PDB file of C-alpha atoms in Angstrom:
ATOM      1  CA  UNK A 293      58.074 118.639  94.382  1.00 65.00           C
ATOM      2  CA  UNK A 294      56.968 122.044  93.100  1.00 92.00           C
ATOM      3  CA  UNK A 295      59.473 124.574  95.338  1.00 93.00           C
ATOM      4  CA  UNK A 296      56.997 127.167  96.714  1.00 94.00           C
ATOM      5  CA  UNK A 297      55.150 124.530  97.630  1.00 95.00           C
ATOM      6  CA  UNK A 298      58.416 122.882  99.529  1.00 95.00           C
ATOM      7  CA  UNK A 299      59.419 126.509 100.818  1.00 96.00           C
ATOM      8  CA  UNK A 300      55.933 126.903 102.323  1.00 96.00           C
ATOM      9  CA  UNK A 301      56.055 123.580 104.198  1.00 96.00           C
ATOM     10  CA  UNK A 302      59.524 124.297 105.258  1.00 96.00           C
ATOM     11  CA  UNK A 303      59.023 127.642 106.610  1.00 95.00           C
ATOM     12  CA  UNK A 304      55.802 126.242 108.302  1.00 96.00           C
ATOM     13  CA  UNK A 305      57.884 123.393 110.234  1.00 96.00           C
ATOM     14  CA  UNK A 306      59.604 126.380 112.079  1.00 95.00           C
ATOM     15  CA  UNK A 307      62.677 127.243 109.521  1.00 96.00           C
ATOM     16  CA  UNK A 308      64.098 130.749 108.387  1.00 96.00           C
ATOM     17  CA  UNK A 309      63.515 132.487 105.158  1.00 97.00           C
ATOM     18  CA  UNK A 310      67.504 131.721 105.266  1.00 96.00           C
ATOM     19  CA  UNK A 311      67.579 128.512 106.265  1.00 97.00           C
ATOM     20  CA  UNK A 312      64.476 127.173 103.849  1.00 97.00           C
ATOM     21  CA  UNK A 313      66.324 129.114 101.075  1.00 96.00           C
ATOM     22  CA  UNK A 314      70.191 127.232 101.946  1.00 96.00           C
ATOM     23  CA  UNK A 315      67.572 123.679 101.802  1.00 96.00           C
ATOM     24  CA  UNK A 316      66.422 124.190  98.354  1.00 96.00           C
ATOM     25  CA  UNK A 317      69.476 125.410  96.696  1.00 96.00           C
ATOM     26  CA  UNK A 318      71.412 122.247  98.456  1.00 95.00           C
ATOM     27  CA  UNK A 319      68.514 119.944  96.646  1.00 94.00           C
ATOM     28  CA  UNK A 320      68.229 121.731  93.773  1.00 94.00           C
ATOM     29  CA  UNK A 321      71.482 123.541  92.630  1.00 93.00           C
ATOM     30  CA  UNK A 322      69.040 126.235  91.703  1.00 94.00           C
ATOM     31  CA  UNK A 323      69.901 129.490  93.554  1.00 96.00           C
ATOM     32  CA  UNK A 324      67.643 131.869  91.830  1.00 95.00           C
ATOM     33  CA  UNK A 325      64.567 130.001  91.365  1.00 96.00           C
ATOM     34  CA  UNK A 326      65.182 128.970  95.290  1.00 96.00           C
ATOM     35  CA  UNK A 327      65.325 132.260  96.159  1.00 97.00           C
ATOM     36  CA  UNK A 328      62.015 132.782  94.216  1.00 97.00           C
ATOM     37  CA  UNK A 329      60.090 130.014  95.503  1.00 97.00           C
ATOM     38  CA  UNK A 330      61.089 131.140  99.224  1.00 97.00           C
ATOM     39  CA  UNK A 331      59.229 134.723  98.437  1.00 96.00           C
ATOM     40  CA  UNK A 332      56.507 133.114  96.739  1.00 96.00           C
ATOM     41  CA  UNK A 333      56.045 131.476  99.938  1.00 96.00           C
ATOM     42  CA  UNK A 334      56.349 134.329 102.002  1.00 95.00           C
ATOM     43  CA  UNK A 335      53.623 135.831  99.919  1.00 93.00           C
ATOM     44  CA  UNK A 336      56.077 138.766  98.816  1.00 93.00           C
ATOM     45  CA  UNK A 337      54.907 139.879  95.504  1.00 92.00           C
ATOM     46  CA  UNK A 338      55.936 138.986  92.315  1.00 94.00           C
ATOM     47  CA  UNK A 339      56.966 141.912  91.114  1.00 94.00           C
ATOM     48  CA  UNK A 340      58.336 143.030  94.494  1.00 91.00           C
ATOM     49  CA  UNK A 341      60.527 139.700  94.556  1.00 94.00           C
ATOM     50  CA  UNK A 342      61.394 140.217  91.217  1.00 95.00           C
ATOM     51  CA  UNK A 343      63.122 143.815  92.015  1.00 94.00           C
ATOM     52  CA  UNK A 344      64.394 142.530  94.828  1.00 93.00           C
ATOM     53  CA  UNK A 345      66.339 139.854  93.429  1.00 95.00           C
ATOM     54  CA  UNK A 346      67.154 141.641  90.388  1.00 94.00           C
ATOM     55  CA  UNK A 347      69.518 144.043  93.050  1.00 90.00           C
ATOM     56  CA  UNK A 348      70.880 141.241  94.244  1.00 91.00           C
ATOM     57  CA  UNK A 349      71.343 138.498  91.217  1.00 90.00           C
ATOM     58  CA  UNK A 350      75.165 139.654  90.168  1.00 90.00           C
ATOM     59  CA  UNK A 351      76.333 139.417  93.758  1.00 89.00           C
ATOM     60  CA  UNK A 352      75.285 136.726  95.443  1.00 90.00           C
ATOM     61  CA  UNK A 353      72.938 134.417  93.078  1.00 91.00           C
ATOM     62  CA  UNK A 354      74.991 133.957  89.392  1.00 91.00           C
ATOM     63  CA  UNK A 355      77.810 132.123  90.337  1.00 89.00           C
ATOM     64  CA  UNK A 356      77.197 130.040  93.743  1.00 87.00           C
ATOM     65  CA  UNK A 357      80.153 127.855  94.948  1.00 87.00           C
ATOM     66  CA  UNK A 358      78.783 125.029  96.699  1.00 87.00           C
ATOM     67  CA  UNK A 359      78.908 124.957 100.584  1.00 92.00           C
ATOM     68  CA  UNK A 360      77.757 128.533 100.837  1.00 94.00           C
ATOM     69  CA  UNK A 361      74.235 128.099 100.914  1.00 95.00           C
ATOM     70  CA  UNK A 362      73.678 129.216 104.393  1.00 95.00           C
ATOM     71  CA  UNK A 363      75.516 131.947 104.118  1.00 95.00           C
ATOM     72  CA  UNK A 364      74.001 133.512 100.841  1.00 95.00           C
ATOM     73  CA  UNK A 365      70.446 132.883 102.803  1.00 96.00           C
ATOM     74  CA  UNK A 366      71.601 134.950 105.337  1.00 95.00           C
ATOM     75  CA  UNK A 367      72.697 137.672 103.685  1.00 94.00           C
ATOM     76  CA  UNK A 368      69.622 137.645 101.326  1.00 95.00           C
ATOM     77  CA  UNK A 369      67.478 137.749 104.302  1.00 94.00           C
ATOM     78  CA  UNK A 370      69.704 140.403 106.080  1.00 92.00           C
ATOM     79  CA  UNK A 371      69.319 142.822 102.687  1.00 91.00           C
ATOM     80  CA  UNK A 372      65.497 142.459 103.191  1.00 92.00           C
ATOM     81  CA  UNK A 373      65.239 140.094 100.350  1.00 95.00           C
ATOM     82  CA  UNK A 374      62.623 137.649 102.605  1.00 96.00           C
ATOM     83  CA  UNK A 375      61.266 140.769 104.211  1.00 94.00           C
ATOM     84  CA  UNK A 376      56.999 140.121 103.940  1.00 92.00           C
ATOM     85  CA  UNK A 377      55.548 143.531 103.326  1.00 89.00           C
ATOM     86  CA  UNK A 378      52.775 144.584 105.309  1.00 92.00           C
ATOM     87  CA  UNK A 379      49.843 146.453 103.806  1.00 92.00           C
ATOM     88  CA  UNK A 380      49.968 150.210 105.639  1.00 94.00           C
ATOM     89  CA  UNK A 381      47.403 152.059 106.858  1.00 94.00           C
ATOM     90  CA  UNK A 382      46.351 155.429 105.951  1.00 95.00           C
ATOM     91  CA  UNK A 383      48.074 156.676 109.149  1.00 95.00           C
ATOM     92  CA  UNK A 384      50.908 154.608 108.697  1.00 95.00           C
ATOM     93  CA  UNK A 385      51.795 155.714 105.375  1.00 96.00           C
ATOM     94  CA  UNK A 386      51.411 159.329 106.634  1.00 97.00           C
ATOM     95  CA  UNK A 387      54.054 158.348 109.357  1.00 97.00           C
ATOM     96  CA  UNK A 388      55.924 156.846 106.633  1.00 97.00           C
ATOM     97  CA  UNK A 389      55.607 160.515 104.619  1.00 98.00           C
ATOM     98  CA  UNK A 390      56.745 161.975 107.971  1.00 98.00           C
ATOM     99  CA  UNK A 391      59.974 159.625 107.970  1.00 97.00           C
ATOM    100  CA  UNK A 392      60.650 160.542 104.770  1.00 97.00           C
ATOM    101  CA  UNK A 393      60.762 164.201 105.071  1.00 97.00           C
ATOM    102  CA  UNK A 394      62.610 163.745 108.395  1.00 97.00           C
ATOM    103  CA  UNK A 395      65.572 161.912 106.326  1.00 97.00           C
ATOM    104  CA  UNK A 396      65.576 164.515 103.652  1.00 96.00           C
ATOM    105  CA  UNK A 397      66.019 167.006 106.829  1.00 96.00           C
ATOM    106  CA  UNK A 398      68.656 165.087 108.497  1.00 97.00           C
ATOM    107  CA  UNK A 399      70.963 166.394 105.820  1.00 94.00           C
ATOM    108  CA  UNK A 400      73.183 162.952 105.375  1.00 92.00           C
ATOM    109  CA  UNK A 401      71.674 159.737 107.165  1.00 93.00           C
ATOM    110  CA  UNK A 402      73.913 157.085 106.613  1.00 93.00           C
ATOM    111  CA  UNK A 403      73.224 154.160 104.320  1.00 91.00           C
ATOM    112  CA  UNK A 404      73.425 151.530 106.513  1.00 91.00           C
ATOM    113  CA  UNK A 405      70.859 153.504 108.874  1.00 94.00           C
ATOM    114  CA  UNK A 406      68.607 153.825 105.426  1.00 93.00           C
ATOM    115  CA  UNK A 407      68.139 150.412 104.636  1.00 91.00           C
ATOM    116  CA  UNK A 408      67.272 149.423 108.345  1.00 93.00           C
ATOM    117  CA  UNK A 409      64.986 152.456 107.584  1.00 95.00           C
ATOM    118  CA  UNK A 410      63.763 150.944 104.537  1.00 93.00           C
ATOM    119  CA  UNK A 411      63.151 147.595 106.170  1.00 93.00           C
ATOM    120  CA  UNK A 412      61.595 148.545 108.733  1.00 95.00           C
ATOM    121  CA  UNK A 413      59.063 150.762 106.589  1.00 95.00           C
ATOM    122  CA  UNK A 414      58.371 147.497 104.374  1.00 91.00           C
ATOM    123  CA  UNK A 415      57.666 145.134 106.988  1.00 93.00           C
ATOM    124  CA  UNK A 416      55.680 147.804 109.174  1.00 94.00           C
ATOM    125  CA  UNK A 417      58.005 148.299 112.189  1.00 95.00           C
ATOM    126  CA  UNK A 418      57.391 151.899 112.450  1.00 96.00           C
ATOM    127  CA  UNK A 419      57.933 152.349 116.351  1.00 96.00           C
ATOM    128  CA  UNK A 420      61.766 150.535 115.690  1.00 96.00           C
ATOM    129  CA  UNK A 421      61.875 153.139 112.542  1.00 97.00           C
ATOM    130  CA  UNK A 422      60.750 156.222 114.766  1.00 97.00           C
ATOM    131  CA  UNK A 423      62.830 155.264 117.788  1.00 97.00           C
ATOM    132  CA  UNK A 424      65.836 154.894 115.417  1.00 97.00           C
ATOM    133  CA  UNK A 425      65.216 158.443 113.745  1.00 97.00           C
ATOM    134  CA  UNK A 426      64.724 159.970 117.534  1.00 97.00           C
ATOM    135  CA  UNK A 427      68.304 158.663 118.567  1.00 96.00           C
ATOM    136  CA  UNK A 428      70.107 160.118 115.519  1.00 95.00           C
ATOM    137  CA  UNK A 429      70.920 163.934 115.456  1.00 94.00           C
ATOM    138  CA  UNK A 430      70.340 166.153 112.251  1.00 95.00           C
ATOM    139  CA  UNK A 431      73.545 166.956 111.034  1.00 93.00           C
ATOM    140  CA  UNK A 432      73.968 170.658 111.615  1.00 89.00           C
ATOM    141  CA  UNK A 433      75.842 172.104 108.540  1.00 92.00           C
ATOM    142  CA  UNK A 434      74.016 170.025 106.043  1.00 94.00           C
ATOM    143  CA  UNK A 435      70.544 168.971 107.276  1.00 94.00           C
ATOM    144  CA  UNK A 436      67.752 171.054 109.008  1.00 95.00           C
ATOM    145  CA  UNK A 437      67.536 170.282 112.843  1.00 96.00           C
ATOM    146  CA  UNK A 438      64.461 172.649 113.006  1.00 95.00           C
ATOM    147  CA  UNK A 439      62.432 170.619 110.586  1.00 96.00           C
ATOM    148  CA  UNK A 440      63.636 167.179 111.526  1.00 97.00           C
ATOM    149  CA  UNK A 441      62.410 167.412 114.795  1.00 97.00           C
ATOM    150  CA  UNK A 442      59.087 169.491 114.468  1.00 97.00           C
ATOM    151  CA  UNK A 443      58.494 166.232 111.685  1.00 97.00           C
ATOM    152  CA  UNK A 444      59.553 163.598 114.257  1.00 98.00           C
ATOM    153  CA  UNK A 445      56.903 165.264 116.452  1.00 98.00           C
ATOM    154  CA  UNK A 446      54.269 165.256 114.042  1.00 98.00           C
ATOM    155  CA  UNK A 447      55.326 161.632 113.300  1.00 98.00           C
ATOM    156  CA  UNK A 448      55.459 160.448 117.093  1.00 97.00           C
ATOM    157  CA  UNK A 449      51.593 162.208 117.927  1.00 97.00           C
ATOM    158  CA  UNK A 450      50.304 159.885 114.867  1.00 97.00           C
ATOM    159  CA  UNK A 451      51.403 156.838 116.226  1.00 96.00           C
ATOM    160  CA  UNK A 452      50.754 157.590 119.831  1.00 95.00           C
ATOM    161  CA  UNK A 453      46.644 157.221 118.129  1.00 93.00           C
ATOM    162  CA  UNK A 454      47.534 153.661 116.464  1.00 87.00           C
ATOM    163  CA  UNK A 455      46.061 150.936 118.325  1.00 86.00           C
ATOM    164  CA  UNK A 456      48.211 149.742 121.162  1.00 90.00           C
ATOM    165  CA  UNK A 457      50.552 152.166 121.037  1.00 92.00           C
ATOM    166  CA  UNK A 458      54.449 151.315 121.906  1.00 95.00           C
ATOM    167  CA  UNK A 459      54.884 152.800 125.798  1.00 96.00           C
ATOM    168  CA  UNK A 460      58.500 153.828 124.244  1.00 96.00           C
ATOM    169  CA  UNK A 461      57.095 156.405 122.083  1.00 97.00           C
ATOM    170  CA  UNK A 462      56.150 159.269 124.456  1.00 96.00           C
ATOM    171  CA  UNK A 463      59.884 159.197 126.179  1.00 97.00           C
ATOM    172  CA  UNK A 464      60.967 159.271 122.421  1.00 97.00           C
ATOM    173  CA  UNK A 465      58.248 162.259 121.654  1.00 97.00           C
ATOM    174  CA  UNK A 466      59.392 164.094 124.623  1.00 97.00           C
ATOM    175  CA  UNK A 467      62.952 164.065 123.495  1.00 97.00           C
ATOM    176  CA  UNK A 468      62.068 165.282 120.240  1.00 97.00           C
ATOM    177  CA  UNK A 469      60.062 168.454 121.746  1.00 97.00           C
ATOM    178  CA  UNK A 470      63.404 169.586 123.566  1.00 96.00           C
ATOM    179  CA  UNK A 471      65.239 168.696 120.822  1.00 96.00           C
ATOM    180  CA  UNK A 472      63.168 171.235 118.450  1.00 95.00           C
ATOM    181  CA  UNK A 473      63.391 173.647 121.028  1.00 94.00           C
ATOM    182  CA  UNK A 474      67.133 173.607 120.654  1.00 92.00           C
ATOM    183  CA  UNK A 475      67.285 173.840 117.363  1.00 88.00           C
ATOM    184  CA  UNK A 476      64.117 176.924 117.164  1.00 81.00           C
ATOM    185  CA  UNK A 477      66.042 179.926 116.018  1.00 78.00           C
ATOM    186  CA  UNK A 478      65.999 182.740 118.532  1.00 67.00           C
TER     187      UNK A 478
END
């Protein structure tokens, strides 16, 4: 059977990116093509899956020892390796631009924080993203408080207009107003 075609039944019967990937490799001893055929399914790009994988090849797909199967589909999909983009809107990809310059401000986000970041950017989770950047603090020495927060502002009163908006968002705007008061030079 043709493997995207396999992945896409499997993930329709109710299985994980991880889980349909651990299936193929078990039938096919393949873990790279596996992994391709599970983002083919997904609809991820080409091109996209291809980078994606590329990061990843050296680490967890050259040299598979059998039995960890699961495992390797777990980590793929916890690097963002099954992640299904979404296509952003206008607005969105200004709050994205907003993000971005809030990170550059923050003078020394950590990595881990960045690729949830990341993630969450790809698959279009920007409340989780914005309520993530409102809980960290600038760091003081090294970033810009003043500019992280006015940016988080700017960031939170765009998606307060997206449809539906999160109720968390104003509590998280709110925070980010006294927050840029603090940091306001007197």
């Amino acid at each position: 059977m043709h493997l995207p075609t396999l992945a896409r039944q499997t993930l329709s019967s109710g299985r994980t990116p991880a889980e349909t990937y651990a299936l193929l490799v078990r039938r096919t001893g393949q873990p790279l093509p596996s992994a391709r055929a599970v983002c083919e399914a997904l609809d991820i790009p080409t091109a996209e899956a291809t980078i994606r994988l590329n990061d990843c090849y050296d680490a967890l797909l050259a040299n598979p020892r059998p039995g960890t199967e699961t495992d390797t589909g777990e980590l793929l999909e916890a690097l963002g390796v099954f992640d299904t983009p979404k296509q952003l809107t206008p607005t969105e990809l200004a709050i994205v631009d907003h993000f971005l310059t809030a990170i550059d401000a923050h003078g020394g986000i950590r990595a881990g924080h960045q690729h949830g970041l990341t993630r969450w950017f790809t698959t279009g989770n920007l409340t989780t993203a914005y309520l993530s950047l409102t809980a960290t603090h600038p760091n003081p020495t090294t970033g810009n408080p003043t500019q992280y927060w006015t940016t988080l502002i700017t960031a939170g009163e765009l998606l307060t207009t997206t449809p539906a908006p999160d109720p968390r968002i104003k509590p998280a705007l709110a925070h980010c107003r006294t927050q840029a008061a603090r940091a306001a030079p007197a």
